[in-house]
N, CA, C and O atoms as a GROMACS GRO file, in nm:
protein
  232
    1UNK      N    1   1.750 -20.791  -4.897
    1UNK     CA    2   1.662 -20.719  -4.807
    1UNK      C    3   1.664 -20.790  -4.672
    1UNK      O    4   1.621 -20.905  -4.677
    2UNK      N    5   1.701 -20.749  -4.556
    2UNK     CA    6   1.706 -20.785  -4.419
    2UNK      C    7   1.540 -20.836  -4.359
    2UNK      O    8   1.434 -20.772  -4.360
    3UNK      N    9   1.560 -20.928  -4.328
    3UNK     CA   10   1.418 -21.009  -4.250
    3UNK      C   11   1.413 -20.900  -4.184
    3UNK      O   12   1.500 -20.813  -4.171
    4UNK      N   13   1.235 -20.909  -4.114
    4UNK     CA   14   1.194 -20.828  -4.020
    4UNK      C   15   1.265 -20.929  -3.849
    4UNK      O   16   1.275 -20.871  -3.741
    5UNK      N   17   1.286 -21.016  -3.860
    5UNK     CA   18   1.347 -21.030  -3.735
    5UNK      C   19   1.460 -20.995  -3.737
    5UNK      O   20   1.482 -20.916  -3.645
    6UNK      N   21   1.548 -21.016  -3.801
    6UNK     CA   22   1.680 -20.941  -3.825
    6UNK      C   23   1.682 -20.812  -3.768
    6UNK      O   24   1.764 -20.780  -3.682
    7UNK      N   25   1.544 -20.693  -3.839
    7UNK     CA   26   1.540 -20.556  -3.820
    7UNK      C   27   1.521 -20.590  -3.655
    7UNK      O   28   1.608 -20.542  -3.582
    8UNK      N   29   1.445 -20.645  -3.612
    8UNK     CA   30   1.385 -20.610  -3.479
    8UNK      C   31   1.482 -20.625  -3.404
    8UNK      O   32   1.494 -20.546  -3.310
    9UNK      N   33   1.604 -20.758  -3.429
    9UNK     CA   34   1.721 -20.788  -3.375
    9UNK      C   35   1.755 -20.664  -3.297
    9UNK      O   36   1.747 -20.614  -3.184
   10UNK      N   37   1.819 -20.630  -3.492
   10UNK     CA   38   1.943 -20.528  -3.412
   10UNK      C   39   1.864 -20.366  -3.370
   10UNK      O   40   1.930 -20.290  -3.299
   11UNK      N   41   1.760 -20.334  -3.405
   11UNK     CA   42   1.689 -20.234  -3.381
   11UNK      C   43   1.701 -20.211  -3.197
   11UNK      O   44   1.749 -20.121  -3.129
   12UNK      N   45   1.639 -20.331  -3.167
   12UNK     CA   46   1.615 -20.413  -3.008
   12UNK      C   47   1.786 -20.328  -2.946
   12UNK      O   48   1.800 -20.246  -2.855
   13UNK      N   49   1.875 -20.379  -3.022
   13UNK     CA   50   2.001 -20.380  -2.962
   13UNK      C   51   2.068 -20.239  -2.979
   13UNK      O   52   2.148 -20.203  -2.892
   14UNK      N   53   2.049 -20.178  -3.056
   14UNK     CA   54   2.067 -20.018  -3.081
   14UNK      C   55   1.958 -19.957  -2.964
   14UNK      O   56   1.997 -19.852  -2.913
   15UNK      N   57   1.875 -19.989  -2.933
   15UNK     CA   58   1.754 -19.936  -2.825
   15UNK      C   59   1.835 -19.937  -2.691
   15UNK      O   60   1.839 -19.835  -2.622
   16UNK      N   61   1.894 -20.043  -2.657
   16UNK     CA   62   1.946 -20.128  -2.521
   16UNK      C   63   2.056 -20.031  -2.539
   16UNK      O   64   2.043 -19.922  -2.482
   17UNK      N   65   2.193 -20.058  -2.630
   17UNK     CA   66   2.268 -19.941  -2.614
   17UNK      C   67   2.252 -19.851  -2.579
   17UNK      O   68   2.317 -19.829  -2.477
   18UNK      N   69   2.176 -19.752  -2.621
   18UNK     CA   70   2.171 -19.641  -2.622
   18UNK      C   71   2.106 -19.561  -2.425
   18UNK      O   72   2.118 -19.449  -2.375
   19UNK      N   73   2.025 -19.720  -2.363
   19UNK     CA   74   2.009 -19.676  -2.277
   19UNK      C   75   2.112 -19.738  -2.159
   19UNK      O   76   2.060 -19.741  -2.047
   20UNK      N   77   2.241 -19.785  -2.165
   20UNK     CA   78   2.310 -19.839  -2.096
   20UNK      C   79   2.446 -19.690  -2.061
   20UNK      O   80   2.499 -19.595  -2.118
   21UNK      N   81   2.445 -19.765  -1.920
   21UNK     CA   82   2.625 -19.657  -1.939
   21UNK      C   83   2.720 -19.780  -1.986
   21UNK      O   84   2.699 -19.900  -2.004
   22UNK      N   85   2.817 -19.708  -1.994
   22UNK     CA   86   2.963 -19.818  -2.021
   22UNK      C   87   2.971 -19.883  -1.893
   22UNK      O   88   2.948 -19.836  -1.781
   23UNK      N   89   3.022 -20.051  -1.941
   23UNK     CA   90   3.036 -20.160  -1.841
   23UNK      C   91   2.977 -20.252  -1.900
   23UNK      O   92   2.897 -20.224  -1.990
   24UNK      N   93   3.004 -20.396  -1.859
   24UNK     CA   94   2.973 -20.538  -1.915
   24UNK      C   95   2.894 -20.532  -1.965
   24UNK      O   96   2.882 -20.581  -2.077
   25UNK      N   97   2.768 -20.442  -1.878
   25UNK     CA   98   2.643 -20.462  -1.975
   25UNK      C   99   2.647 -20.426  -2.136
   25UNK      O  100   2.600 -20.495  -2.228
   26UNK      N  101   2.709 -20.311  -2.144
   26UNK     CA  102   2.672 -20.242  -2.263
   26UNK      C  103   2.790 -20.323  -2.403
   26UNK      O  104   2.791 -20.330  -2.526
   27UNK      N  105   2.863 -20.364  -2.305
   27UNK     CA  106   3.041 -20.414  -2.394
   27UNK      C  107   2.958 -20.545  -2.445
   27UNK      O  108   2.965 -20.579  -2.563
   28UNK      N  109   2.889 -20.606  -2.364
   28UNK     CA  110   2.800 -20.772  -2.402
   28UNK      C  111   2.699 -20.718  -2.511
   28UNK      O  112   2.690 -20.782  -2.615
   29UNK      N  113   2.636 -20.622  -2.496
   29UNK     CA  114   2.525 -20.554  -2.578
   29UNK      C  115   2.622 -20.520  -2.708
   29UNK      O  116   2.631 -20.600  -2.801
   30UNK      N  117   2.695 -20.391  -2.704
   30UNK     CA  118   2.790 -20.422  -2.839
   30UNK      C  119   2.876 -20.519  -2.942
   30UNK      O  120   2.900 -20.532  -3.062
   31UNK      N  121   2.906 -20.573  -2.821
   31UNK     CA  122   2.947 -20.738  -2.914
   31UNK      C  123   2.876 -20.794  -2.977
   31UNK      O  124   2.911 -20.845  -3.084
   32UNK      N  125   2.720 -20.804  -2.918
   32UNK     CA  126   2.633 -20.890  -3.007
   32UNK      C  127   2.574 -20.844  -3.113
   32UNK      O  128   2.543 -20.919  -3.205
   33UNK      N  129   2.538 -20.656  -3.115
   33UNK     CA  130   2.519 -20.543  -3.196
   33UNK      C  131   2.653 -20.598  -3.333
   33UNK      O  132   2.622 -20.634  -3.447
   34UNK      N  133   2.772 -20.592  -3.289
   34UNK     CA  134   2.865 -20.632  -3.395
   34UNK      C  135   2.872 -20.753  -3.465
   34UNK      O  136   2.886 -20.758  -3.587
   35UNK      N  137   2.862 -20.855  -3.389
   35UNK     CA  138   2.839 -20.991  -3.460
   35UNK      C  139   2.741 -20.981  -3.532
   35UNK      O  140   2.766 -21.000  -3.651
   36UNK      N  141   2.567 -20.942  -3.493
   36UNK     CA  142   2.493 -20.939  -3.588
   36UNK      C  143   2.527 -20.855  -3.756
   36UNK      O  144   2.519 -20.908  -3.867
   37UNK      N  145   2.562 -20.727  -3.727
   37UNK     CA  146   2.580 -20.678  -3.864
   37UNK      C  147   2.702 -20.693  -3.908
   37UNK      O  148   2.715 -20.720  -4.027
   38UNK      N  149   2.800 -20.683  -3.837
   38UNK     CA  150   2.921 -20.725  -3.889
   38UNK      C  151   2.987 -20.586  -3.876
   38UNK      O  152   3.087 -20.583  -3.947
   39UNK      N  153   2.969 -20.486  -3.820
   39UNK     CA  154   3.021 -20.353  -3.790
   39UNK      C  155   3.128 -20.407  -3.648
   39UNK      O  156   3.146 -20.487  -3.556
   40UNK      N  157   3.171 -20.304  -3.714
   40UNK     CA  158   3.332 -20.316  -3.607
   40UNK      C  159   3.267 -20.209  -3.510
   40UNK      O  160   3.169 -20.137  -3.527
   41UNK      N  161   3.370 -20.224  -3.384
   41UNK     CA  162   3.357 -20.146  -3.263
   41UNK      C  163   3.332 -19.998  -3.263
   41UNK      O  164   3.255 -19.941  -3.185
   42UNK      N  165   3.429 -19.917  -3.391
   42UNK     CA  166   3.450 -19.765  -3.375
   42UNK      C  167   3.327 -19.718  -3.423
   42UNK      O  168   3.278 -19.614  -3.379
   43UNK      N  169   3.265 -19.798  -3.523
   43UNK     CA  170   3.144 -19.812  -3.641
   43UNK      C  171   3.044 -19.805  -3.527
   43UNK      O  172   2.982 -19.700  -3.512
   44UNK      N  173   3.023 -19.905  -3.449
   44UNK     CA  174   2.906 -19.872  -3.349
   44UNK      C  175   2.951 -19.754  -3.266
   44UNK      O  176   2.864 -19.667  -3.269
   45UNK      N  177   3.034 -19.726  -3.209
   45UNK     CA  178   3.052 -19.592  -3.093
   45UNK      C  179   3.005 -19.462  -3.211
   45UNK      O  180   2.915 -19.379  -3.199
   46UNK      N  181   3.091 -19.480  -3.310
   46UNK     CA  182   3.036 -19.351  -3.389
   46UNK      C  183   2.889 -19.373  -3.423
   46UNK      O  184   2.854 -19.284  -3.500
   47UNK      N  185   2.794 -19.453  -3.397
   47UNK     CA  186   2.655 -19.438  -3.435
   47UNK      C  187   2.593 -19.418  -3.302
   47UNK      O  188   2.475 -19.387  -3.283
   48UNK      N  189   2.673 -19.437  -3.225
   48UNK     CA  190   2.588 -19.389  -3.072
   48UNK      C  191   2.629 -19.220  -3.046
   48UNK      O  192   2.573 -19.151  -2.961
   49UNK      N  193   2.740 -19.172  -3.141
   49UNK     CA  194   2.778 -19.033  -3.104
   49UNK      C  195   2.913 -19.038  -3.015
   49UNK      O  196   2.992 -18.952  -2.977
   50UNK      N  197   2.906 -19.138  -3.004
   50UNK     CA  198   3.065 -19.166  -2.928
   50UNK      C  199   3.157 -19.123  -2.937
   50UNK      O  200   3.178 -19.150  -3.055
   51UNK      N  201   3.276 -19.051  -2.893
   51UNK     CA  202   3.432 -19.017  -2.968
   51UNK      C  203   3.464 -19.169  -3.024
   51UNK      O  204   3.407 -19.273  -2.989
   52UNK      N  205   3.578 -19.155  -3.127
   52UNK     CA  206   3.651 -19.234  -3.096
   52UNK      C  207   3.730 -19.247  -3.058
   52UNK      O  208   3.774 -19.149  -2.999
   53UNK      N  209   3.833 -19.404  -3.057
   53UNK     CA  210   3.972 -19.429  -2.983
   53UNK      C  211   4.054 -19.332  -3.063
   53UNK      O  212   4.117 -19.257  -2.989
   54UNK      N  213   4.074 -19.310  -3.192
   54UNK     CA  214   4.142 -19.243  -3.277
   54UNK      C  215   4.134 -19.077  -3.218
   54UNK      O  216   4.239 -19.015  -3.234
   55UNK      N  217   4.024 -19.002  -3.152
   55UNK     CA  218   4.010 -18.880  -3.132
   55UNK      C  219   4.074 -18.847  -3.004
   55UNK      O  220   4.119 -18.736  -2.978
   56UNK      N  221   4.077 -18.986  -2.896
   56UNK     CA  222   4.192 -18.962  -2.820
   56UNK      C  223   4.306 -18.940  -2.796
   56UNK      O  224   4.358 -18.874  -2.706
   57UNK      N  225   4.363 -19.015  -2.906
   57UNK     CA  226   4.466 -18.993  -2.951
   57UNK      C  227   4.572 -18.858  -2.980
   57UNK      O  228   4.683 -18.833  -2.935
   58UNK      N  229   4.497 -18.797  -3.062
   58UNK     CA  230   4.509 -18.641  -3.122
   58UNK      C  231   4.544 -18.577  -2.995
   58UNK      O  232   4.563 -18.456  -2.990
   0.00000   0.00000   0.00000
């Protein structure tokens, strides 16, 4: 079961995302979003609604 600071952590950091555009800010904000849970990059863009790199592709 995840500590409540843990929750507030990454809660905190899903909040901040969501109000950032793309740029350092948000790339520093996702990195630390990833280190905490251990979700990879595409894993967070797809929880913000993001395309992914893969949909560019196509």
């Amino acid at each position: 079961m995840p500590t409540t600071d843990f929750l507030r952590r990454r809660n905190g950091l899903w909040r901040q995302l969501r109000g950032l555009p793309p740029g350092p800010a948000f790339e520093t904000t996702l990195s630390a979003l990833a280190a905490l849970t251990g979700w990879d990059r595409a894993r967070i863009l797809a929880g913000l609604g993001y395309p992914t790199e893969e949909s560019h592709e196509r």
